[in-house]
């Protein structure tokens, strides 16, 4: 059952494999986790061989194994999935790029794939048991009839995928657990869902195993990178102009968007995560700060949604010429200069500046 308010109890400082340290920012003494990129996390990555050639990526990670405690799964084994419900799980997983077995795990935990459809004592409804208040925010049309109906099975499953991705399911192994916890605030529930997902075959999450959470306001007290370092980043990027865009490529002669950005900043000793979403979360967790459109400078990073759907960053660009709104990026079919004005009306569009002394 989805709670009315999704409260993530795990603090943002508890990131994958102890990769974060905690510092204070200037905003009222608030605690902000500074995320680093541990070698161990990168070693757990699974290289993907397929994907949208217009998109960004190349990495995934296995769904985590269930832990303890468990509750319902101790007495209720994974039930057979009706064919029509399985089709809905797969369709929603394809749209939101997550394992269909994770949706099946939730469907089993909530209603045994529709076998028990009564409203819960707390008021949760439908195949995937949404609270009306949560539905009002995350409910989407999955059936194609133009409306989101809490009692429509296709809408319910698609909305569960929407909610999981909005809750950061792709932000590392701990991100999977946090997203399930947001769905129902109980540790046993998280483990039950993962137990059922494993019983249905497990699978890969398209995402970065580096867990920097999904929130964060960065650290606006950080000074900007020196001009000479920005010049070094842009000089490296310019030297790659014309090289091909290839999904999952890591250079040195072909790139996808995030490997290109990662290599450019590596020239000044800054280690970014591998994917665009990982990079946005990294800078938001204390390694830089957001700047408004119109105040961007060369070397800033622009993040937007693309092939991974409206809830997930799927593309990253480096600002090259703010006056002409030009990037330098691995995009389209090659490394080139592109107009970032094209992206400004996307669901996710943000500009971030990496700070001096970033992890």
mmCIF file with all atom_site columns, N, CA and C in Angstrom, residues 32-59:
data_model
loop_
_atom_site.group_PDB
_atom_site.id
_atom_site.type_symbol
_atom_site.label_atom_id
_atom_site.label_alt_id
_atom_site.label_comp_id
_atom_site.label_asym_id
_atom_site.label_entity_id
_atom_site.label_seq_id
_atom_site.pdbx_PDB_ins_code
_atom_site.Cartn_x
_atom_site.Cartn_y
_atom_site.Cartn_z
_atom_site.occupancy
_atom_site.B_iso_or_equiv
_atom_site.pdbx_formal_charge
_atom_site.auth_seq_id
_atom_site.auth_comp_id
_atom_site.auth_asym_id
_atom_site.auth_atom_id
_atom_site.pdbx_PDB_model_num
ATOM 1  N N  . UNK A 1 32 ? 24.486 18.278 4.056   1.00 0.00 ? 32 UNK A N  1
ATOM 2  C CA . UNK A 1 32 ? 24.461 17.894 2.645   1.00 0.00 ? 32 UNK A CA 1
ATOM 3  C C  . UNK A 1 32 ? 25.499 16.810 2.413   1.00 0.00 ? 32 UNK A C  1
ATOM 4  N N  . UNK A 1 33 ? 25.085 15.702 1.853   1.00 0.00 ? 33 UNK A N  1
ATOM 5  C CA . UNK A 1 33 ? 26.012 14.616 1.567   1.00 0.00 ? 33 UNK A CA 1
ATOM 6  C C  . UNK A 1 33 ? 26.793 14.924 0.310   1.00 0.00 ? 33 UNK A C  1
ATOM 7  N N  . UNK A 1 34 ? 28.100 14.736 0.369   1.00 0.00 ? 34 UNK A N  1
ATOM 8  C CA . UNK A 1 34 ? 28.945 14.902 -0.809  1.00 0.00 ? 34 UNK A CA 1
ATOM 9  C C  . UNK A 1 34 ? 29.238 13.516 -1.361  1.00 0.00 ? 34 UNK A C  1
ATOM 10 N N  . UNK A 1 35 ? 28.773 13.260 -2.554  1.00 0.00 ? 35 UNK A N  1
ATOM 11 C CA . UNK A 1 35 ? 28.888 11.929 -3.132  1.00 0.00 ? 35 UNK A CA 1
ATOM 12 C C  . UNK A 1 35 ? 30.193 11.793 -3.914  1.00 0.00 ? 35 UNK A C  1
ATOM 13 N N  . UNK A 1 36 ? 30.892 10.702 -3.700  1.00 0.00 ? 36 UNK A N  1
ATOM 14 C CA . UNK A 1 36 ? 32.072 10.378 -4.480  1.00 0.00 ? 36 UNK A CA 1
ATOM 15 C C  . UNK A 1 36 ? 31.794 9.129  -5.303  1.00 0.00 ? 36 UNK A C  1
ATOM 16 N N  . UNK A 1 37 ? 32.703 8.781  -6.190  1.00 0.00 ? 37 UNK A N  1
ATOM 17 C CA . UNK A 1 37 ? 32.506 7.654  -7.098  1.00 0.00 ? 37 UNK A CA 1
ATOM 18 C C  . UNK A 1 37 ? 33.434 6.517  -6.672  1.00 0.00 ? 37 UNK A C  1
ATOM 19 N N  . UNK A 1 38 ? 32.930 5.536  -5.934  1.00 0.00 ? 38 UNK A N  1
ATOM 20 C CA . UNK A 1 38 ? 33.788 4.444  -5.469  1.00 0.00 ? 38 UNK A CA 1
ATOM 21 C C  . UNK A 1 38 ? 34.086 3.455  -6.591  1.00 0.00 ? 38 UNK A C  1
ATOM 22 N N  . UNK A 1 39 ? 35.306 2.970  -6.606  1.00 0.00 ? 39 UNK A N  1
ATOM 23 C CA . UNK A 1 39 ? 35.688 1.991  -7.614  1.00 0.00 ? 39 UNK A CA 1
ATOM 24 C C  . UNK A 1 39 ? 34.826 0.745  -7.490  1.00 0.00 ? 39 UNK A C  1
ATOM 25 N N  . UNK A 1 40 ? 34.484 0.363  -6.251  1.00 0.00 ? 40 UNK A N  1
ATOM 26 C CA . UNK A 1 40 ? 33.699 -0.853 -6.039  1.00 0.00 ? 40 UNK A CA 1
ATOM 27 C C  . UNK A 1 40 ? 32.346 -0.783 -6.736  1.00 0.00 ? 40 UNK A C  1
ATOM 28 N N  . UNK A 1 41 ? 31.722 0.401  -6.735  1.00 0.00 ? 41 UNK A N  1
ATOM 29 C CA . UNK A 1 41 ? 30.422 0.550  -7.380  1.00 0.00 ? 41 UNK A CA 1
ATOM 30 C C  . UNK A 1 41 ? 30.538 0.351  -8.882  1.00 0.00 ? 41 UNK A C  1
ATOM 31 N N  . UNK A 1 42 ? 31.567 0.915  -9.474  1.00 0.00 ? 42 UNK A N  1
ATOM 32 C CA . UNK A 1 42 ? 31.741 0.765  -10.910 1.00 0.00 ? 42 UNK A CA 1
ATOM 33 C C  . UNK A 1 42 ? 31.997 -0.693 -11.291 1.00 0.00 ? 42 UNK A C  1
ATOM 34 N N  . UNK A 1 43 ? 32.646 -1.429 -10.402 1.00 0.00 ? 43 UNK A N  1
ATOM 35 C CA . UNK A 1 43 ? 32.931 -2.826 -10.698 1.00 0.00 ? 43 UNK A CA 1
ATOM 36 C C  . UNK A 1 43 ? 31.674 -3.685 -10.680 1.00 0.00 ? 43 UNK A C  1
ATOM 37 N N  . UNK A 1 44 ? 30.595 -3.201 -10.039 1.00 0.00 ? 44 UNK A N  1
ATOM 38 C CA . UNK A 1 44 ? 29.344 -3.955 -10.015 1.00 0.00 ? 44 UNK A CA 1
ATOM 39 C C  . UNK A 1 44 ? 28.485 -3.677 -11.244 1.00 0.00 ? 44 UNK A C  1
ATOM 40 N N  . UNK A 1 45 ? 28.883 -2.735 -12.074 1.00 0.00 ? 45 UNK A N  1
ATOM 41 C CA . UNK A 1 45 ? 28.062 -2.358 -13.223 1.00 0.00 ? 45 UNK A CA 1
ATOM 42 C C  . UNK A 1 45 ? 27.999 -3.487 -14.245 1.00 0.00 ? 45 UNK A C  1
ATOM 43 N N  . UNK A 1 46 ? 26.847 -3.563 -14.899 1.00 0.00 ? 46 UNK A N  1
ATOM 44 C CA . UNK A 1 46 ? 26.645 -4.487 -16.009 1.00 0.00 ? 46 UNK A CA 1
ATOM 45 C C  . UNK A 1 46 ? 26.578 -3.661 -17.284 1.00 0.00 ? 46 UNK A C  1
ATOM 46 N N  . UNK A 1 47 ? 27.382 -4.006 -18.265 1.00 0.00 ? 47 UNK A N  1
ATOM 47 C CA . UNK A 1 47 ? 27.399 -3.265 -19.519 1.00 0.00 ? 47 UNK A CA 1
ATOM 48 C C  . UNK A 1 47 ? 26.234 -3.720 -20.383 1.00 0.00 ? 47 UNK A C  1
ATOM 49 N N  . UNK A 1 48 ? 25.409 -2.762 -20.789 1.00 0.00 ? 48 UNK A N  1
ATOM 50 C CA . UNK A 1 48 ? 24.263 -3.067 -21.637 1.00 0.00 ? 48 UNK A CA 1
ATOM 51 C C  . UNK A 1 48 ? 24.678 -2.987 -23.101 1.00 0.00 ? 48 UNK A C  1
ATOM 52 N N  . UNK A 1 49 ? 24.094 -3.822 -23.899 1.00 0.00 ? 49 UNK A N  1
ATOM 53 C CA . UNK A 1 49 ? 24.464 -3.860 -25.313 1.00 0.00 ? 49 UNK A CA 1
ATOM 54 C C  . UNK A 1 49 ? 23.367 -3.350 -26.225 1.00 0.00 ? 49 UNK A C  1
ATOM 55 N N  . UNK A 1 50 ? 22.211 -3.011 -25.648 1.00 0.00 ? 50 UNK A N  1
ATOM 56 C CA . UNK A 1 50 ? 21.137 -2.478 -26.473 1.00 0.00 ? 50 UNK A CA 1
ATOM 57 C C  . UNK A 1 50 ? 20.671 -1.146 -25.904 1.00 0.00 ? 50 UNK A C  1
ATOM 58 N N  . UNK A 1 51 ? 19.858 -0.449 -26.651 1.00 0.00 ? 51 UNK A N  1
ATOM 59 C CA . UNK A 1 51 ? 19.354 0.833  -26.182 1.00 0.00 ? 51 UNK A CA 1
ATOM 60 C C  . UNK A 1 51 ? 19.055 1.751  -27.339 1.00 0.00 ? 51 UNK A C  1
ATOM 61 N N  . UNK A 1 52 ? 18.391 2.833  -27.032 1.00 0.00 ? 52 UNK A N  1
ATOM 62 C CA . UNK A 1 52 ? 18.019 3.823  -28.021 1.00 0.00 ? 52 UNK A CA 1
ATOM 63 C C  . UNK A 1 52 ? 19.268 4.579  -28.470 1.00 0.00 ? 52 UNK A C  1
ATOM 64 N N  . UNK A 1 53 ? 19.598 4.526  -29.762 1.00 0.00 ? 53 UNK A N  1
ATOM 65 C CA . UNK A 1 53 ? 20.817 5.206  -30.204 1.00 0.00 ? 53 UNK A CA 1
ATOM 66 C C  . UNK A 1 53 ? 20.752 6.718  -30.025 1.00 0.00 ? 53 UNK A C  1
ATOM 67 N N  . UNK A 1 54 ? 19.557 7.274  -29.812 1.00 0.00 ? 54 UNK A N  1
ATOM 68 C CA . UNK A 1 54 ? 19.445 8.703  -29.546 1.00 0.00 ? 54 UNK A CA 1
ATOM 69 C C  . UNK A 1 54 ? 19.628 9.016  -28.072 1.00 0.00 ? 54 UNK A C  1
ATOM 70 N N  . UNK A 1 55 ? 19.754 7.994  -27.268 1.00 0.00 ? 55 UNK A N  1
ATOM 71 C CA . UNK A 1 55 ? 19.813 8.202  -25.834 1.00 0.00 ? 55 UNK A CA 1
ATOM 72 C C  . UNK A 1 55 ? 21.211 8.104  -25.276 1.00 0.00 ? 55 UNK A C  1
ATOM 73 N N  . UNK A 1 56 ? 21.271 7.955  -23.969 1.00 0.00 ? 56 UNK A N  1
ATOM 74 C CA . UNK A 1 56 ? 22.539 7.905  -23.246 1.00 0.00 ? 56 UNK A CA 1
ATOM 75 C C  . UNK A 1 56 ? 22.504 6.712  -22.330 1.00 0.00 ? 56 UNK A C  1
ATOM 76 N N  . UNK A 1 57 ? 23.637 6.127  -22.069 1.00 0.00 ? 57 UNK A N  1
ATOM 77 C CA . UNK A 1 57 ? 23.628 5.042  -21.103 1.00 0.00 ? 57 UNK A CA 1
ATOM 78 C C  . UNK A 1 57 ? 24.749 4.075  -21.315 1.00 0.00 ? 57 UNK A C  1
ATOM 79 N N  . UNK A 1 58 ? 24.412 2.806  -21.231 1.00 0.00 ? 58 UNK A N  1
ATOM 80 C CA . UNK A 1 58 ? 25.403 1.771  -21.371 1.00 0.00 ? 58 UNK A CA 1
ATOM 81 C C  . UNK A 1 58 ? 25.623 0.981  -20.109 1.00 0.00 ? 58 UNK A C  1
ATOM 82 N N  . UNK A 1 59 ? 24.986 1.406  -18.979 1.00 0.00 ? 59 UNK A N  1
ATOM 83 C CA . UNK A 1 59 ? 25.203 0.714  -17.717 1.00 0.00 ? 59 UNK A CA 1
ATOM 84 C C  . UNK A 1 59 ? 23.887 0.263  -17.100 1.00 0.00 ? 59 UNK A C  1
#
